Amino acid sequence: MPKYFYFSYSRSIFAKKRMNREKKLSTLEKNIQEAVTAYKDIIEKWLSEVEAPLSLYDKSKNQAGIKILMAEEDTINILILDMIKFDKSTGNILVHQSFEESEDNSRWIPVSILGDKAIEIYQSIFWLDKDDLIIVDGDTHSGTANMVWSFSSKALFFINVDGHIVDTGWYYDGIDHFIGCNGEFAVHKYDWSIAMREIDEHEEEMEEYDD
């Protein structure tokens, strides 16, 4: 085979592989874009069906709120977002900003102004409704709420007066974080029987110890 023909043939094979690769990548990129759009559409539909604000939480750190870095010209702003809701009056999805650059700056802002960061926010939604919970009596220092926190392995939730639900375990000071807060404590309905059994077992152990 002549040398020039071999090189020409090799370039042809390489060009064909490159075209196939680019075509596959283009198809995959299109699929990704379509999947992202479908994901955002279904999240926004679900949000429009929820009355109360939903929590945003950092799954990797198991703590309330997520940190978002926003580039603006030559600066990077650090935002802490802790809630999300659908605003019926405007038809917009809003996120609650609690801090900006480590300073208190409580306000609701449209998620649309955060651009591509919306996906990070949607992935951090804590999908829990009041119908999923059983309200318990007591407060931070007494009653069933305090016993669930102290003696049960199950999560104790706090329902704020606006319906916003948080897990007390997200906060470094736990149940004490809610001292003086207006709302109700609750346990997930699937955890209720286990939590009550664990409390009963603790009380039985204490009675045996006293004997």
Coordinates of C-alpha atoms in Angstrom, one line a residue:
M1 CA 0.0 0.0 0.0
P2 CA 1.5 3.4 -1.0
K3 CA 2.5 5.5 2.0
Y4 CA 0.3 8.5 1.0
F5 CA -2.7 6.2 0.6
Y6 CA -2.2 4.8 4.1
F7 CA -2.0 8.2 5.7
S8 CA -5.1 9.3 3.7
Y9 CA -7.0 6.2 4.8
S10 CA -5.9 6.7 8.5
R11 CA -7.1 10.3 8.4
S12 CA -10.4 9.2 7.0
I13 CA -10.9 6.6 9.8
F14 CA -9.9 9.2 12.4
A15 CA -12.3 11.8 11.0
K16 CA -15.1 9.3 10.9
K17 CA -14.6 8.3 14.5
R18 CA -14.4 12.0 15.5
M19 CA -17.7 12.7 13.7
N20 CA -19.4 9.7 15.4
R21 CA -18.1 10.8 18.8
E22 CA -19.3 14.3 18.3
K23 CA -22.7 13.1 17.2
K24 CA -23.0 10.8 20.3
L25 CA -21.9 13.7 22.6
S26 CA -24.4 16.0 20.9
T27 CA -27.2 13.5 21.4
L28 CA -26.3 13.0 25.1
E29 CA -26.1 16.7 25.7
K30 CA -29.5 17.1 24.2
N31 CA -30.8 14.3 26.5
I32 CA -29.3 16.0 29.5
Q33 CA -30.9 19.3 28.7
E34 CA -34.3 17.6 28.2
A35 CA -33.9 15.7 31.5
V36 CA -33.0 18.9 33.4
T37 CA -36.0 20.7 31.9
A38 CA -38.4 17.9 32.7
Y39 CA -36.9 17.7 36.3
K40 CA -37.4 21.5 36.8
D41 CA -41.0 21.3 35.4
I42 CA -42.1 18.5 37.7
I43 CA -40.5 20.1 40.8
E44 CA -42.2 23.4 40.0
K45 CA -45.5 21.6 39.5
W46 CA -45.2 19.9 42.9
L47 CA -44.2 23.2 44.6
S48 CA -47.3 24.8 43.2
E49 CA -49.4 22.2 44.9
V50 CA -47.9 22.8 48.4
E51 CA -49.4 25.4 50.7
A52 CA -46.6 25.9 53.2
P53 CA -43.0 26.8 52.6
L54 CA -40.7 23.7 52.3
S55 CA -37.3 23.5 53.9
L56 CA -34.0 23.4 52.1
Y57 CA -31.3 21.4 53.7
D58 CA -27.7 20.3 53.1
K59 CA -27.9 16.5 52.8
S60 CA -24.1 16.0 53.1
K61 CA -23.9 17.9 56.4
N62 CA -27.5 17.1 57.6
Q63 CA -28.1 20.8 58.5
A64 CA -30.7 23.4 57.8
G65 CA -30.1 25.7 54.8
I66 CA -27.8 25.4 51.8
K67 CA -24.9 27.6 50.8
I68 CA -24.9 29.0 47.2
L69 CA -22.0 30.9 45.7
M70 CA -23.0 33.6 43.2
A71 CA -20.4 35.2 40.9
E72 CA -21.1 38.9 40.3
E73 CA -18.4 40.7 38.2
D74 CA -15.2 40.4 40.3
T75 CA -16.8 39.2 43.5
I76 CA -18.3 36.0 44.9
N77 CA -21.4 36.4 47.1
I78 CA -22.2 33.7 49.6
L79 CA -25.9 33.1 50.1
I80 CA -27.6 30.9 52.7
L81 CA -31.0 29.7 51.5
D82 CA -33.3 27.8 53.9
M83 CA -36.9 27.8 52.4
I84 CA -38.7 27.6 49.1
K85 CA -42.3 28.2 48.2
F86 CA -44.7 28.9 45.4
D87 CA -46.1 32.4 45.4
K88 CA -49.7 32.2 44.1
S89 CA -50.0 36.0 43.7
T90 CA -47.2 36.1 41.1
G91 CA -46.9 32.5 40.0
N92 CA -43.2 32.6 40.9
I93 CA -41.0 30.1 42.8
L94 CA -39.4 32.0 45.7
V95 CA -36.5 31.1 47.9
H96 CA -35.8 32.5 51.4
Q97 CA -32.4 34.1 51.8
S98 CA -31.4 34.2 55.5
F99 CA -27.8 35.4 55.1
E100 CA -25.6 37.1 52.6
E101 CA -21.9 37.4 53.2
S102 CA -22.4 36.1 56.8
E103 CA -24.8 39.0 57.6
D104 CA -28.5 38.8 58.4
N105 CA -30.5 39.6 55.3
S106 CA -33.9 37.9 55.5
R107 CA -35.9 38.2 52.3
W108 CA -37.7 36.2 49.6
I109 CA -36.2 36.2 46.1
P110 CA -37.3 34.6 42.8
V111 CA -35.4 31.4 42.2
S112 CA -35.1 32.5 38.5
I113 CA -32.5 35.2 39.4
L114 CA -30.2 32.4 40.6
G115 CA -29.9 30.9 37.1
D116 CA -28.3 27.5 36.9
K117 CA -28.2 27.3 40.7
A118 CA -31.9 26.5 40.7
I119 CA -31.0 22.8 40.2
E120 CA -28.9 22.8 43.4
I121 CA -31.8 24.4 45.2
Y122 CA -34.4 21.9 43.9
Q123 CA -32.2 19.0 44.8
S124 CA -32.1 20.3 48.4
I125 CA -35.8 20.4 49.0
F126 CA -37.1 18.5 52.1
W127 CA -40.3 17.0 50.8
L128 CA -42.4 16.6 54.0
D129 CA -46.0 17.6 54.6
K130 CA -48.0 18.1 57.8
D131 CA -50.1 15.1 56.7
D132 CA -47.0 12.9 57.1
L133 CA -46.7 13.8 60.8
I134 CA -48.3 13.1 64.1
I135 CA -48.3 16.1 66.5
V136 CA -47.0 15.4 70.0
D137 CA -47.7 17.2 73.3
G138 CA -45.0 19.0 75.2
D139 CA -42.3 21.5 74.5
T140 CA -38.5 21.8 74.6
H141 CA -38.3 20.8 78.3
S142 CA -41.3 18.6 79.0
G143 CA -43.9 16.2 77.7
T144 CA -43.7 13.8 74.8
A145 CA -41.7 16.1 72.6
N146 CA -38.9 16.2 75.1
M147 CA -39.0 12.5 75.6
V148 CA -38.8 11.7 71.9
W149 CA -35.8 14.0 71.6
S150 CA -34.2 12.6 74.7
F151 CA -35.0 8.8 74.6
S152 CA -35.9 7.9 71.0
S153 CA -33.8 7.2 67.9
K154 CA -36.5 8.7 65.7
A155 CA -36.5 12.2 64.2
L156 CA -38.4 15.0 66.0
F157 CA -39.9 17.7 63.7
F158 CA -41.0 21.2 64.5
I159 CA -43.9 22.7 62.5
N160 CA -43.7 26.5 62.5
V161 CA -46.9 28.6 62.6
D162 CA -46.7 29.1 58.8
G163 CA -46.5 25.4 58.2
H164 CA -42.8 25.3 57.5
I165 CA -41.4 22.0 58.8
V166 CA -37.8 21.4 60.0
D167 CA -36.0 18.5 61.6
T168 CA -34.7 19.4 65.1
G169 CA -31.6 17.3 64.4
W170 CA -30.4 19.8 61.8
Y171 CA -29.5 22.2 64.5
Y172 CA -26.3 22.0 66.6
D173 CA -28.4 22.9 69.8
G174 CA -31.1 20.4 68.9
I175 CA -34.5 20.9 70.5
D176 CA -33.2 23.9 72.5
H177 CA -33.1 25.8 69.2
F178 CA -36.9 26.0 69.4
I179 CA -37.1 27.6 72.9
G180 CA -39.6 30.4 72.6
C181 CA -40.6 29.5 69.0
N182 CA -44.3 29.3 68.0
G183 CA -45.3 26.0 66.6
E184 CA -45.8 22.3 67.3
F185 CA -43.5 19.3 67.6
A186 CA -44.3 16.1 65.7
V187 CA -43.1 12.6 64.7
H188 CA -43.4 11.0 61.3
K189 CA -46.4 8.7 61.3
Y190 CA -44.3 5.8 60.3
D191 CA -42.0 6.3 63.2
W192 CA -44.6 7.0 65.9
S193 CA -45.1 3.5 67.2
I194 CA -41.3 2.9 67.4
A195 CA -40.7 6.2 69.2
M196 CA -43.4 5.4 71.8
R197 CA -42.0 1.9 72.3
E198 CA -38.5 3.3 72.9
I199 CA -39.8 5.8 75.4
D200 CA -41.7 3.0 77.2
E201 CA -38.6 0.9 77.3
H202 CA -36.6 3.7 78.8
E203 CA -39.2 4.3 81.5
E204 CA -39.2 0.5 82.3
E205 CA -35.5 0.6 82.6
M206 CA -35.7 3.5 85.0
E207 CA -38.3 1.8 87.1
E208 CA -36.1 -1.3 87.3
Y209 CA -33.1 0.9 88.3
D210 CA -35.1 2.6 91.0
D211 CA -36.1 -0.8 92.4

